[in-house]
Structure formats: C-alpha cells, structure tokens
Amino acid sequence: AAELKAAASAFKLDEPTTPEKDVTNYNNFYEFGTGKADPAANSADFKPTPWTIKVEGMVSKPREFGLEDLLAMPLEERTYRMRCVEAWSMVIPWIGFPLASLLDKVEPLGSAKYVAFETVVRPEQMPGQSGYFQPLPWPYVEGLRLDEARHPLTILSVGLYGRTLPNQNGAPVRLVVPWKYGFKGIKSIVKITLTDKQPPTTWNLSAANEYGFYANVNPAVDHPRWSQATENRIGEGGFFGGSRRDTLPFNGYGEEVASLYAGMDLAANF
Amino acid sequence: MIALPALPRKYHGASVWALYALGFVPAISGFYLGATGQLPGNAIKEFEHLLGIWALRFLIATLCITPIRDLFGINWIRYRRALGLLAFWYVAMHFSTYMILDKYLDFPQIVADIAKRPFITIGMAGFVMLIPLALTSNNWSIRRLGPRWNRLHKLVYVIAAAGALHFAMSVKVVGPEQMIYIAVVTALLVWRLFRPRFNQWRRGTAGRPGMGRAA
C-alpha cells in the first residue's frame, strides 16, 4: 500500500479509530478464505494494478474508468463506523470520493432505479475462488437503490489510514456505505451496472432469511442466529476493554439517511 | 497390530495428571493472549471459539478410546475420564465466556438466545447433558450406580452429535472444517453400532479372550 494524499473532511467521529493492525488483519473477504486472518495471509499475490471499472447499463455515457481516473477524483479522508452483520464493529479512516460523483460522469438515465456492483474473479490470485470448496458463488455481487448510491455518505474507497487499500481490504477500490452492514461494502470492484430491477446480492442468494437486500444496521431486527442489539468494538484492549456497546439505528447515521426509508417496514425489508 | 512401547504401570497415574495439565494449555494460553490484548481482532469471540473447538476435540478424543482398543488392541481407558472431564470443563468455559465476556451477564438476552436460536439451544442442551456425566465421573459413582452408570454415560453420544451440530450451525457457510468434525463424530457413533458384531467376529477368528466391558 503506497502513500495516498487526501483532503480532510467534515466526516469525523469523536470515537477512537480502530488500530490499523486490526483493520487490516481481521477481515471478511471470502475470495481469500473464510477465516478472519485469511485475507491478510492469502492476498499477497493479488495484483490490484492495473485496474479498470466498467460502468454501464442504463446510462447515457457508458465508459471504463482506470485506477488513475479514480485516484484523480477529489479524494477526502472520512472516518466512518463500520458495523459487521456478525455483531462487531470498527472505526475506520477511509480515503475516497462520493459514488455520486462517479455516477454523474456516466449520466444515469431517468429509468435507472438501482446500481449493481461486481467483484473481480481471479481464481489464480484469489485462493477462495478455487479448489473443491467454494463458500459462495462468484463473482460476489451487491446492489443499492439509486438514491442510496447517490447519497452523500456513500463513497468508493481507494485507501485507508493514509495509504492505498491493502489487498485484504478490497484493493484497489471498494464500496463503503456506513449505515449498512459491512457485507454491502463490495470489494475489488470491476463492474457497476445501472438497472431498473433490484439486482441480486450474494449473501441474500446464499441465505435469504439471514441477509436482506437493504441490510441497514438495525438493533431492533435480529439476525436469526444472533441479536443485533449490541456490538463488539474491535481493538479496545482485549477482554476487559469494555468493548460491548449498543448498536445504533442506521449505525448512528439515522439523521442523514432515515428519510430514504420513510414509510417502509424495515423489519420486512431487512 | 501396532506395537507401542508400553508405559510402565508406575507412570500410569502421573500420565493421567500430565494429560490434565496439557489439556488446559490451550485455554490458559488463549486466556493470557486475550486478556493482554494479543489476540487479533475480536478477542472475546476468538477465545470463545477456541474453547468451543477444544471442547469438541476432547469429546472426540473421549469417543476414540473404545475404537482404538477394538481395532488396535491399545488400551487407553485410563485416560478416558480425564478426556471427558476436559471436554466438560472446556464446554463450561465456552459457555462462561459467552455469558460473562461476550454478553456481560445480560440474562434476558442470554435466555432469549438459548430459547430462540436453534444452534444455541442445541449447544446448551449438550452442556446440560454433560453435567450429570461430569458429576458421576468418579469411582464412587461407578460403584454406586453399577450398570446404570454405563447407561447414563451413553449420553455422550448425543452430546458429541449436539456439539458437532452446534459448531456447523453457528457458521455462515458450512465449510471443510465443519464437515470434517461432523464426519469424524458420525464415524465414531456408527462404530458403536458395528462393534458388537466386529468384536464377535474377531473373537471367533482369533480365538481371543473377551475384550472387556462395553463402552
């Protein structure tokens, strides 16, 4: 990971950031294995450069963006809470830019309602994508409603802690949607498609009763196998750091995003 | 037949105590690393899972004693009580870690978890069944209960199945690791169905004296 300059932003938190060693050594990135330490251990051979993202579908100006185009966007540092669906959380200083500014460049059509994302498939560089046991169908796919995708909090991230993204965190470019569970934050993106239909999403395909399309952080709606009422903040001094805390609706971003879901039953649309 | 150098009888007692001491090493080292902030990431969960997986390993080891004697003629029965009790202590520590470190003794949430979530219900049932087995793992109880002791301790078959199931149901994707544990437990349980016939056949062919009591 190389050094990466970014402007300061108004997106800060008065909570301590999670130590970088935890952010980069405790990951869910099943393309590199299902263990939390697997992505850091198994991603050394992954080549995040050169890289292109194809943006297509219901847009006036479909095009490809090279990594250099993404790094030329006005980058800012934004510190967000990250809440995993597994009831743990981190505070991460991302570097990135609003997804909306990328979408503006391709001019979505009025008929576009959703944005679909796709992760790279490289079995020769991603050991989780080869062998007899494949934990998920590839490519990993995710999606957002267009208004969620255009929300000012939604960013494409190209770095963290002042450097380009480590492979295990989704190099070279990933999605960050801070009010949703972490699995929505699709990594190593190669394709973005504007569409008028709700796109399939990987974890929803894998277990529809456990992972919904929306996946908004919600302490009132339990995962079938565990409560979502509280979370374990990673990296706060081992067993006795007092790391168990209440989970906030929309991960604490309710003031900014709750209006997106006005009138929706969030227990049904989990 | 595999021929292992036999441990002199005078070391038998000491070897059992060595097994107890060795058996607690994963828990003690895990607790030390977690308490001093050296377990990466989610220290509490890592420790909880470490205790759970070792509980399952000790249950499996307990169930291996009989087939090892049947198949290889090696009698390690003197270690079986220690292995079973280690399994009990690891399950007890696993549950305590969940209750104290993970859930901060939030009893309403713990009760709700046990009642609502099948994998936790199954794990809890396994723990409850282990308690009478641990309480009767002493010579006095064996004498006192007689044949009933054997019947009671057959519960370990149900407990091992519950443990493997609890593990497989707790993960997001059932992978090779869970499948291996399920396969090993299944094989050990299926062996119990075949062993009367197997031992009868072997007694017939080898003309050997009896292989000891059922386990």
CSV table of C-alpha atoms in Angstrom, one decimal:
chain,number,residue,atom,x,y,z
A,1,ALA,CA,0.0,0.0,0.0
A,2,ALA,CA,1.5,3.3,-1.1
A,3,GLU,CA,1.1,6.7,0.5
A,4,LEU,CA,-2.1,8.5,-0.6
A,5,LYS,CA,-2.9,12.2,-0.1
A,6,ALA,CA,-6.4,13.2,0.8
A,7,ALA,CA,-8.1,16.3,1.9
A,8,ALA,CA,-9.5,16.4,5.4
A,9,SER,CA,-13.3,16.3,5.5
A,10,ALA,CA,-16.2,17.0,7.9
A,11,PHE,CA,-16.8,13.3,8.4
A,12,LYS,CA,-15.1,12.7,11.7
A,13,LEU,CA,-16.1,10.8,14.8
A,14,ASP,CA,-15.2,11.5,18.4
A,15,GLU,CA,-14.7,7.8,18.9
A,16,PRO,CA,-11.1,6.3,18.8
A,17,THR,CA,-10.2,4.8,15.4
A,18,THR,CA,-9.6,1.1,15.4
A,19,PRO,CA,-5.9,0.3,15.3
A,20,GLU,CA,-4.6,-0.2,11.7
A,21,LYS,CA,-3.4,-3.7,12.5
A,22,ASP,CA,-6.9,-4.8,13.4
A,23,VAL,CA,-8.4,-3.1,10.4
A,24,THR,CA,-6.0,-4.9,8.1
A,25,ASN,CA,-5.8,-8.3,9.9
A,26,TYR,CA,-9.4,-9.0,10.8
A,27,ASN,CA,-11.4,-9.2,7.6
A,28,ASN,CA,-14.2,-10.9,5.8
A,29,PHE,CA,-13.2,-11.3,2.2
A,30,TYR,CA,-14.2,-14.9,1.3
A,31,GLU,CA,-12.3,-14.7,-2.1
A,32,PHE,CA,-9.2,-15.2,0.1
A,33,GLY,CA,-10.7,-17.7,2.5
A,34,THR,CA,-13.4,-17.7,5.2
A,35,GLY,CA,-11.2,-17.2,8.3
A,36,LYS,CA,-10.8,-13.7,9.6
A,37,ALA,CA,-7.0,-13.8,9.2
A,38,ASP,CA,-7.2,-15.5,5.7
A,39,PRO,CA,-7.5,-12.3,3.6
A,40,ALA,CA,-4.3,-10.8,5.1
A,41,ALA,CA,-2.5,-14.2,4.9
A,42,ASN,CA,-3.6,-15.2,1.4
A,43,SER,CA,-3.8,-11.9,-0.6
A,44,ALA,CA,-0.1,-11.2,-1.2
A,45,ASP,CA,-0.2,-12.5,-4.9
A,46,PHE,CA,-3.2,-10.3,-5.8
A,47,LYS,CA,-2.4,-7.6,-8.3
A,48,PRO,CA,-4.5,-4.5,-7.8
A,49,THR,CA,-2.8,-2.6,-10.6
A,50,PRO,CA,-3.5,-2.0,-13.4
A,51,TRP,CA,-7.3,-1.9,-12.9
A,52,THR,CA,-10.4,-0.7,-14.7
A,53,ILE,CA,-14.0,-0.4,-13.6
A,54,LYS,CA,-16.6,-0.7,-16.3
A,55,VAL,CA,-19.7,1.5,-15.7
A,56,GLU,CA,-22.6,0.5,-18.0
A,57,GLY,CA,-26.3,-0.3,-18.2
A,58,MET,CA,-28.9,2.5,-18.1
A,59,VAL,CA,-26.5,5.4,-18.6
A,60,SER,CA,-26.1,7.9,-21.4
A,61,LYS,CA,-22.3,7.6,-21.4
A,62,PRO,CA,-21.0,4.2,-20.5
A,63,ARG,CA,-17.3,4.1,-20.0
A,64,GLU,CA,-14.4,2.5,-18.3
A,65,PHE,CA,-12.5,4.2,-15.5
A,66,GLY,CA,-8.9,3.3,-15.0
A,67,LEU,CA,-7.5,3.3,-11.4
A,68,GLU,CA,-5.6,6.5,-12.3
A,69,ASP,CA,-9.0,8.2,-13.1
A,70,LEU,CA,-10.3,7.1,-9.7
A,71,LEU,CA,-7.2,8.4,-7.9
A,72,ALA,CA,-7.6,11.7,-9.7
A,73,MET,CA,-11.0,12.3,-8.2
A,74,PRO,CA,-11.1,14.8,-5.3
A,75,LEU,CA,-10.1,12.4,-2.5
A,76,GLU,CA,-11.1,13.0,1.1
A,77,GLU,CA,-10.5,11.2,4.3
A,78,ARG,CA,-13.7,10.1,6.0
A,79,THR,CA,-13.8,8.4,9.4
A,80,TYR,CA,-16.9,6.1,9.5
A,81,ARG,CA,-18.2,3.5,11.8
A,82,MET,CA,-18.2,0.0,10.2
A,83,ARG,CA,-20.7,-2.4,11.6
A,84,CYS,CA,-20.4,-6.1,10.5
A,85,VAL,CA,-23.5,-8.2,10.4
A,86,GLU,CA,-21.6,-10.6,12.8
A,87,ALA,CA,-22.1,-8.0,15.6
A,88,TRP,CA,-18.7,-6.5,15.7
A,89,SER,CA,-17.6,-3.0,14.6
A,90,MET,CA,-14.7,-0.8,13.8
A,91,VAL,CA,-14.0,2.9,13.2
A,92,ILE,CA,-12.0,3.3,10.0
A,93,PRO,CA,-10.4,6.4,8.4
A,94,TRP,CA,-11.3,5.7,4.7
A,95,ILE,CA,-9.9,7.7,1.8
A,96,GLY,CA,-12.3,8.0,-1.1
A,97,PHE,CA,-14.9,10.1,-3.0
A,98,PRO,CA,-18.7,10.1,-3.3
A,99,LEU,CA,-20.0,7.4,-5.6
A,100,ALA,CA,-22.4,10.1,-6.9
A,101,SER,CA,-19.6,12.0,-8.5
A,102,LEU,CA,-18.6,8.9,-10.5
A,103,LEU,CA,-22.3,8.2,-11.5
A,104,ASP,CA,-22.6,11.9,-12.6
A,105,LYS,CA,-19.9,11.2,-15.2
A,106,VAL,CA,-21.9,8.5,-16.9
A,107,GLU,CA,-25.2,10.3,-16.7
A,108,PRO,CA,-27.7,7.7,-15.4
A,109,LEU,CA,-31.0,7.5,-17.4
A,110,GLY,CA,-34.2,8.5,-15.7
A,111,SER,CA,-35.4,4.9,-15.9
A,112,ALA,CA,-32.4,3.7,-13.8
A,113,LYS,CA,-33.6,2.7,-10.3
A,114,TYR,CA,-30.7,0.5,-8.9
A,115,VAL,CA,-27.0,0.2,-9.1
A,116,ALA,CA,-25.4,-3.3,-9.3
A,117,PHE,CA,-21.8,-4.0,-8.4
A,118,GLU,CA,-19.5,-6.9,-9.2
A,119,THR,CA,-16.2,-8.1,-7.7
A,120,VAL,CA,-13.3,-9.4,-9.8
A,121,VAL,CA,-13.0,-13.2,-10.4
A,122,ARG,CA,-9.3,-14.3,-10.4
A,123,PRO,CA,-9.1,-17.9,-9.1
A,124,GLU,CA,-5.3,-17.9,-9.7
A,125,GLN,CA,-4.8,-14.9,-7.4
A,126,MET,CA,-7.7,-15.5,-5.0
A,127,PRO,CA,-7.4,-18.9,-3.3
A,128,GLY,CA,-11.0,-18.8,-2.0
A,129,GLN,CA,-12.2,-18.8,-5.6
A,130,SER,CA,-10.5,-22.1,-6.5
A,131,GLY,CA,-10.4,-25.7,-5.1
A,132,TYR,CA,-13.1,-28.1,-4.2
A,133,PHE,CA,-14.8,-25.9,-1.6
A,134,GLN,CA,-16.3,-22.7,-2.8
A,135,PRO,CA,-18.0,-20.9,0.1
A,136,LEU,CA,-20.0,-18.6,-2.2
A,137,PRO,CA,-20.9,-18.4,-5.9
A,138,TRP,CA,-18.6,-15.9,-7.8
A,139,PRO,CA,-18.5,-13.2,-8.7
A,140,TYR,CA,-19.6,-11.5,-5.5
A,141,VAL,CA,-22.4,-9.2,-6.4
A,142,GLU,CA,-24.0,-6.4,-4.4
A,143,GLY,CA,-26.5,-3.6,-5.1
A,144,LEU,CA,-28.0,-0.4,-3.9
A,145,ARG,CA,-31.1,1.6,-4.7
A,146,LEU,CA,-30.0,4.6,-6.9
A,147,ASP,CA,-30.9,7.1,-4.2
A,148,GLU,CA,-28.8,5.1,-1.7
A,149,ALA,CA,-26.0,5.0,-4.2
A,150,ARG,CA,-26.2,8.8,-4.7
A,151,HIS,CA,-26.4,9.6,-1.0
A,152,PRO,CA,-23.5,11.9,0.1
A,153,LEU,CA,-22.4,9.3,2.7
A,154,THR,CA,-21.9,6.6,0.1
A,155,ILE,CA,-18.3,6.5,-1.1
A,156,LEU,CA,-16.0,4.5,-3.3
A,157,SER,CA,-12.9,4.0,-1.2
A,158,VAL,CA,-9.4,3.7,-2.6
A,159,GLY,CA,-7.4,3.9,0.7
A,160,LEU,CA,-7.4,3.8,4.5
A,161,TYR,CA,-5.1,5.2,7.1
A,162,GLY,CA,-3.3,7.5,4.6
A,163,ARG,CA,-2.4,4.7,2.2
A,164,THR,CA,-3.9,2.9,-0.8
A,165,LEU,CA,-6.1,0.0,0.2
A,166,PRO,CA,-4.3,-3.2,1.3
A,167,ASN,CA,-5.4,-6.2,-0.8
A,168,GLN,CA,-7.3,-7.7,2.1
A,169,ASN,CA,-9.4,-4.6,2.5
A,170,GLY,CA,-10.6,-4.7,-1.1
A,171,ALA,CA,-7.9,-3.2,-3.2
A,172,PRO,CA,-7.8,-1.2,-5.3
A,173,VAL,CA,-11.4,0.2,-5.0
A,174,ARG,CA,-14.4,-0.8,-2.8
A,175,LEU,CA,-17.7,0.5,-1.7
A,176,VAL,CA,-18.4,1.9,1.7
A,177,VAL,CA,-22.0,2.5,2.9
A,178,PRO,CA,-21.6,3.3,6.5
A,179,TRP,CA,-25.3,2.9,7.6
A,180,LYS,CA,-25.4,-0.7,6.2
A,181,TYR,CA,-23.8,-3.9,7.4
A,182,GLY,CA,-20.3,-4.4,6.1
A,183,PHE,CA,-21.1,-7.1,3.6
A,184,LYS,CA,-22.8,-4.4,1.4
A,185,GLY,CA,-19.3,-2.9,1.0
A,186,ILE,CA,-18.3,-4.9,-2.0
A,187,LYS,CA,-14.6,-5.1,-2.6
A,188,SER,CA,-12.2,-5.1,-5.6
A,189,ILE,CA,-15.0,-3.8,-7.9
A,190,VAL,CA,-14.7,-4.3,-11.7
A,191,LYS,CA,-18.2,-3.5,-12.9
A,192,ILE,CA,-21.0,-1.1,-12.0
A,193,THR,CA,-24.3,-1.5,-13.8
A,194,LEU,CA,-27.3,0.9,-13.7
A,195,THR,CA,-30.6,-1.0,-13.9
A,196,ASP,CA,-34.3,-0.7,-13.3
A,197,LYS,CA,-34.6,-4.0,-11.4
A,198,GLN,CA,-33.4,-4.8,-7.9
A,199,PRO,CA,-30.2,-6.7,-8.5
A,200,PRO,CA,-29.3,-10.0,-6.8
A,201,THR,CA,-26.9,-9.8,-3.9
A,202,THR,CA,-24.5,-12.6,-2.9
A,203,TRP,CA,-25.4,-13.1,0.8
A,204,ASN,CA,-29.1,-12.8,0.0
A,205,LEU,CA,-28.7,-15.6,-2.6
A,206,SER,CA,-26.8,-17.7,-0.1
A,207,ALA,CA,-29.3,-17.3,2.8
A,208,ALA,CA,-32.3,-15.1,2.1
A,209,ASN,CA,-33.7,-15.5,5.6
A,210,GLU,CA,-30.5,-14.2,7.2
A,211,TYR,CA,-29.3,-11.4,4.8
A,212,GLY,CA,-31.7,-9.0,3.1
A,213,PHE,CA,-31.2,-6.6,0.2
A,214,TYR,CA,-31.3,-3.5,2.3
A,215,ALA,CA,-29.1,-4.7,5.2
A,216,ASN,CA,-29.4,-1.4,7.1
A,217,VAL,CA,-27.9,-1.6,10.5
A,218,ASN,CA,-30.8,-2.1,12.8
A,219,PRO,CA,-30.6,-3.1,16.5
A,220,ALA,CA,-34.3,-3.9,16.5
A,221,VAL,CA,-34.1,-6.6,13.9
A,222,ASP,CA,-32.1,-9.7,15.0
A,223,HIS,CA,-30.1,-11.9,12.7
A,224,PRO,CA,-31.9,-15.3,13.0
A,225,ARG,CA,-28.8,-16.7,14.8
A,226,TRP,CA,-27.8,-13.7,17.0
A,227,SER,CA,-29.0,-10.5,18.4
A,228,GLN,CA,-28.1,-7.3,16.6
A,229,ALA,CA,-28.9,-5.1,19.7
A,230,THR,CA,-25.2,-4.8,20.7
A,231,GLU,CA,-21.9,-5.0,19.1
A,232,ASN,CA,-18.3,-5.7,20.0
A,233,ARG,CA,-15.9,-2.9,19.1
A,234,ILE,CA,-12.7,-4.4,17.8
A,235,GLY,CA,-9.4,-3.4,19.2
A,236,GLU,CA,-10.3,-2.0,22.5
A,237,GLY,CA,-7.8,-3.7,24.9
A,238,GLY,CA,-8.5,-7.4,24.8
A,239,PHE,CA,-11.2,-9.0,27.0
A,240,PHE,CA,-11.6,-6.2,29.5
A,241,GLY,CA,-11.6,-3.1,27.3
A,242,GLY,CA,-15.3,-2.6,27.8
A,243,SER,CA,-15.9,-3.1,24.1
A,244,ARG,CA,-19.5,-4.3,24.1
A,245,ARG,CA,-21.8,-1.3,23.2
A,246,ASP,CA,-25.3,-0.7,22.0
A,247,THR,CA,-25.8,-0.8,18.2
A,248,LEU,CA,-27.3,2.4,16.9
A,249,PRO,CA,-30.1,2.5,14.3
A,250,PHE,CA,-28.6,3.1,10.8
A,251,ASN,CA,-25.2,2.7,12.6
A,252,GLY,CA,-25.6,6.2,14.0
A,253,TYR,CA,-26.3,7.8,10.6
A,254,GLY,CA,-30.1,7.9,11.0
A,255,GLU,CA,-30.3,11.7,10.9
A,256,GLU,CA,-28.8,11.6,7.4
A,257,VAL,CA,-30.4,8.5,5.9
A,258,ALA,CA,-33.6,7.6,7.8
A,259,SER,CA,-35.7,9.7,5.3
A,260,LEU,CA,-34.6,7.3,2.5
A,261,TYR,CA,-36.8,4.7,4.1
A,262,ALA,CA,-39.8,6.8,5.1
A,263,GLY,CA,-43.0,4.6,5.2
A,264,MET,CA,-41.0,1.3,4.7
A,265,ASP,CA,-41.4,-1.6,7.1
A,266,LEU,CA,-37.7,-2.1,8.0
A,267,ALA,CA,-38.4,-5.5,9.7
A,268,ALA,CA,-39.8,-6.9,6.4
A,269,ASN,CA,-37.2,-5.1,4.3
A,270,PHE,CA,-34.2,-6.1,6.5
B,1,MET,CA,-1.3,-54.8,15.1
B,2,ILE,CA,0.6,-51.7,16.1
B,3,ALA,CA,3.0,-52.3,18.9
B,4,LEU,CA,3.7,-49.3,21.1
B,5,PRO,CA,6.2,-49.4,23.8
B,6,ALA,CA,4.0,-49.9,26.9
B,7,LEU,CA,4.1,-47.3,29.6
B,8,PRO,CA,5.4,-48.8,32.8
B,9,ARG,CA,2.5,-49.2,35.3
B,10,LYS,CA,4.1,-47.0,37.9
B,11,TYR,CA,3.8,-44.0,35.5
B,12,HIS,CA,0.1,-44.5,34.7
B,13,GLY,CA,-1.2,-42.2,37.4
B,14,ALA,CA,1.3,-39.5,36.6
B,15,SER,CA,0.5,-39.7,32.8
B,16,VAL,CA,-3.2,-39.0,33.6
B,17,TRP,CA,-2.2,-35.9,35.5
B,18,ALA,CA,0.1,-34.8,32.7
B,19,LEU,CA,-2.9,-35.1,30.4
B,20,TYR,CA,-4.9,-32.8,32.6
B,21,ALA,CA,-2.1,-30.3,32.7
B,22,LEU,CA,-1.5,-30.5,28.9
B,23,GLY,CA,-5.3,-30.3,28.3
B,24,PHE,CA,-5.6,-27.0,29.9
B,25,VAL,CA,-2.8,-25.4,27.9
B,26,PRO,CA,-4.9,-24.1,25.0
B,27,ALA,CA,-7.4,-22.4,27.5
B,28,ILE,CA,-4.7,-20.9,29.6
B,29,SER,CA,-2.6,-19.6,26.7
B,30,GLY,CA,-5.7,-18.3,24.9
B,31,PHE,CA,-6.9,-16.5,28.1
B,32,TYR,CA,-3.4,-15.0,28.6
B,33,LEU,CA,-3.3,-13.7,25.0
B,34,GLY,CA,-6.8,-12.4,25.1
B,35,ALA,CA,-6.5,-10.7,28.5
B,36,THR,CA,-3.3,-8.9,27.4
B,37,GLY,CA,-4.8,-7.8,24.1
B,38,GLN,CA,-2.7,-10.1,21.9
B,39,LEU,CA,-5.5,-12.0,20.2
B,40,PRO,CA,-6.0,-10.2,16.9
B,41,GLY,CA,-9.4,-8.7,16.1
B,42,ASN,CA,-12.4,-9.8,18.1
B,43,ALA,CA,-10.5,-11.2,21.1
B,44,ILE,CA,-13.6,-12.4,23.0
B,45,LYS,CA,-15.0,-14.3,20.0
B,46,GLU,CA,-11.7,-15.8,19.2
B,47,PHE,CA,-11.3,-17.1,22.8
B,48,GLU,CA,-14.9,-18.3,22.8
B,49,HIS,CA,-14.4,-20.2,19.6
B,50,LEU,CA,-11.1,-21.6,20.8
B,51,LEU,CA,-12.8,-23.1,23.9
B,52,GLY,CA,-15.6,-24.5,21.8
B,53,ILE,CA,-13.4,-26.2,19.3
B,54,TRP,CA,-11.3,-27.8,22.0
B,55,ALA,CA,-14.4,-29.0,23.8
B,56,LEU,CA,-15.4,-30.8,20.6
B,57,ARG,CA,-11.9,-32.2,20.2
B,58,PHE,CA,-11.8,-33.6,23.7
B,59,LEU,CA,-15.3,-35.1,23.2
B,60,ILE,CA,-14.0,-36.8,20.0
B,61,ALA,CA,-10.9,-38.0,21.8
B,62,THR,CA,-13.1,-39.5,24.6
B,63,LEU,CA,-15.1,-41.4,21.9
B,64,CYS,CA,-11.8,-42.6,20.3
B,65,ILE,CA,-10.7,-44.7,23.3
B,66,THR,CA,-13.0,-47.6,22.6
B,67,PRO,CA,-12.4,-48.0,18.8
B,68,ILE,CA,-8.6,-47.7,19.4
B,69,ARG,CA,-8.9,-50.6,21.8
B,70,ASP,CA,-11.2,-52.6,19.4
B,71,LEU,CA,-9.1,-52.0,16.3
B,72,PHE,CA,-5.5,-51.8,17.6
B,73,GLY,CA,-5.7,-53.6,20.9
B,74,ILE,CA,-4.3,-50.5,22.7
B,75,ASN,CA,-6.0,-49.9,26.0
B,76,TRP,CA,-6.0,-46.2,26.9
B,77,ILE,CA,-9.1,-46.4,29.1
B,78,ARG,CA,-7.2,-44.9,32.0
B,79,TYR,CA,-7.2,-41.6,30.0
B,80,ARG,CA,-10.9,-41.6,29.1
B,81,ARG,CA,-12.2,-39.9,32.3
B,82,ALA,CA,-9.6,-37.1,32.0
B,83,LEU,CA,-10.6,-36.5,28.4
B,84,GLY,CA,-14.3,-36.5,29.2
B,85,LEU,CA,-13.8,-34.1,32.1
B,86,LEU,CA,-11.6,-31.9,29.9
B,87,ALA,CA,-14.4,-31.7,27.4
B,88,PHE,CA,-16.8,-30.8,30.3
B,89,TRP,CA,-14.5,-28.0,31.5
B,90,TYR,CA,-14.0,-26.6,28.0
B,91,VAL,CA,-17.8,-26.5,27.4
B,92,ALA,CA,-18.2,-24.8,30.8
B,93,MET,CA,-15.5,-22.2,30.0
B,94,HIS,CA,-17.0,-21.8,26.5
B,95,PHE,CA,-20.4,-21.0,28.0
B,96,SER,CA,-19.0,-18.8,30.7
B,97,THR,CA,-17.0,-16.8,28.2
B,98,TYR,CA,-20.2,-16.3,26.1
B,99,MET,CA,-22.1,-15.3,29.3
B,100,ILE,CA,-19.6,-13.1,31.0
B,101,LEU,CA,-17.2,-11.7,28.5
B,102,ASP,CA,-19.4,-11.7,25.4
B,103,LYS,CA,-22.9,-10.9,26.8
B,104,TYR,CA,-21.8,-9.1,30.0
B,105,LEU,CA,-24.3,-11.3,32.0
B,106,ASP,CA,-27.2,-9.7,30.1
B,107,PHE,CA,-29.5,-12.5,31.3
B,108,PRO,CA,-32.6,-11.5,29.3
B,109,GLN,CA,-30.6,-11.6,26.1
B,110,ILE,CA,-28.9,-14.9,27.1
B,111,VAL,CA,-32.2,-16.6,27.9
B,112,ALA,CA,-33.6,-15.2,24.6
B,113,ASP,CA,-30.6,-16.6,22.7
B,114,ILE,CA,-31.0,-20.0,24.2
B,115,ALA,CA,-34.7,-20.1,23.6
B,116,LYS,CA,-34.9,-18.6,20.1
B,117,ARG,CA,-31.7,-19.7,18.3
B,118,PRO,CA,-31.6,-23.4,17.5
B,119,PHE,CA,-27.8,-23.7,17.4
B,120,ILE,CA,-27.6,-22.2,20.8
B,121,THR,CA,-30.4,-24.3,22.1
B,122,ILE,CA,-28.6,-27.4,20.9
B,123,GLY,CA,-25.3,-26.3,22.4
B,124,MET,CA,-26.9,-25.6,25.7
B,125,ALA,CA,-28.7,-29.0,25.7
B,126,GLY,CA,-25.3,-30.6,25.2
B,127,PHE,CA,-23.8,-28.7,28.1
B,128,VAL,CA,-26.8,-29.6,30.4
B,129,MET,CA,-26.4,-33.3,29.5
B,130,LEU,CA,-22.6,-33.2,30.2
B,131,ILE,CA,-23.3,-32.1,33.8
B,132,PRO,CA,-24.5,-35.4,35.2
B,133,LEU,CA,-21.7,-37.2,33.4
B,134,ALA,CA,-19.1,-34.9,34.9
B,135,LEU,CA,-20.7,-35.3,38.4
B,136,THR,CA,-20.6,-39.1,38.1
B,137,SER,CA,-17.0,-39.3,36.7
B,138,ASN,CA,-15.6,-40.8,39.9
B,139,ASN,CA,-15.0,-44.3,41.2
B,140,TRP,CA,-17.6,-43.9,44.0
B,141,SER,CA,-20.4,-43.1,41.4
B,142,ILE,CA,-19.3,-46.0,39.2
B,143,ARG,CA,-19.6,-48.4,42.2
B,144,ARG,CA,-22.8,-46.8,43.4
B,145,LEU,CA,-24.6,-46.7,40.0
B,146,GLY,CA,-23.4,-50.1,38.7
B,147,PRO,CA,-24.9,-50.9,35.3
B,148,ARG,CA,-26.9,-47.7,35.4
B,149,TRP,CA,-23.6,-45.8,35.1
B,150,ASN,CA,-22.9,-47.3,31.7
B,151,ARG,CA,-26.4,-46.5,30.5
B,152,LEU,CA,-26.1,-42.9,31.8
B,153,HIS,CA,-22.8,-42.3,30.1
B,154,LYS,CA,-24.1,-43.4,26.7
B,155,LEU,CA,-25.5,-39.8,26.7
B,156,VAL,CA,-22.0,-38.8,25.5
B,157,TYR,CA,-23.1,-40.0,22.0
B,158,VAL,CA,-25.9,-37.5,22.0
B,159,ILE,CA,-23.7,-34.8,23.4
B,160,ALA,CA,-21.0,-35.3,20.7
B,161,ALA,CA,-23.6,-35.1,18.0
B,162,ALA,CA,-25.0,-31.9,19.6
B,163,GLY,CA,-21.5,-30.4,19.7
B,164,ALA,CA,-20.8,-31.1,16.1
B,165,LEU,CA,-24.2,-29.8,15.0
B,166,HIS,CA,-23.8,-26.7,17.2
B,167,PHE,CA,-20.5,-25.9,15.5
B,168,ALA,CA,-21.8,-26.5,12.0
B,169,MET,CA,-24.9,-24.4,12.6
B,170,SER,CA,-23.0,-21.5,14.1
B,171,VAL,CA,-21.0,-20.6,11.0
B,172,LYS,CA,-22.2,-18.5,8.0
B,173,VAL,CA,-21.0,-21.1,5.4
B,174,VAL,CA,-20.5,-24.8,6.3
B,175,GLY,CA,-17.0,-25.5,5.1
B,176,PRO,CA,-14.5,-28.3,5.1
B,177,GLU,CA,-13.6,-27.8,8.8
B,178,GLN,CA,-17.2,-28.3,9.9
B,179,MET,CA,-17.7,-31.2,7.5
B,180,ILE,CA,-14.6,-33.0,8.9
B,181,TYR,CA,-15.8,-32.7,12.5
B,182,ILE,CA,-19.3,-34.0,11.5
B,183,ALA,CA,-17.8,-36.9,9.6
B,184,VAL,CA,-15.5,-37.9,12.5
B,185,VAL,CA,-18.3,-37.8,15.0
B,186,THR,CA,-20.6,-39.7,12.7
B,187,ALA,CA,-17.9,-42.4,12.1
B,188,LEU,CA,-17.3,-42.7,15.9
B,189,LEU,CA,-21.0,-43.1,16.6
B,190,VAL,CA,-21.6,-45.5,13.7
B,191,TRP,CA,-18.7,-47.6,15.1
B,192,ARG,CA,-20.8,-48.2,18.2
B,193,LEU,CA,-23.5,-49.9,16.0
B,194,PHE,CA,-21.0,-52.2,14.4
B,195,ARG,CA,-18.6,-53.0,17.2
B,196,PRO,CA,-20.6,-55.9,18.9
B,197,ARG,CA,-20.6,-57.8,15.6
B,198,PHE,CA,-17.0,-56.8,14.9
B,199,ASN,CA,-15.7,-58.0,18.3
B,200,GLN,CA,-17.7,-61.2,18.0
B,201,TRP,CA,-16.2,-61.8,14.6
B,202,ARG,CA,-12.7,-61.2,15.9
B,203,ARG,CA,-13.2,-63.3,18.9
B,204,GLY,CA,-14.3,-66.1,16.5
B,205,THR,CA,-11.3,-65.7,14.2
B,206,ALA,CA,-8.6,-65.0,16.7
B,207,GLY,CA,-9.9,-67.2,19.4
B,208,ARG,CA,-9.0,-64.5,21.9
B,209,PRO,CA,-10.5,-63.9,25.3
B,210,GLY,CA,-13.1,-61.2,25.7
B,211,MET,CA,-12.1,-57.6,25.0
B,212,GLY,CA,-13.6,-56.2,28.3
B,213,ARG,CA,-16.7,-54.4,29.0
B,214,ALA,CA,-18.8,-52.4,26.6
B,215,ALA,CA,-18.1,-48.7,26.5
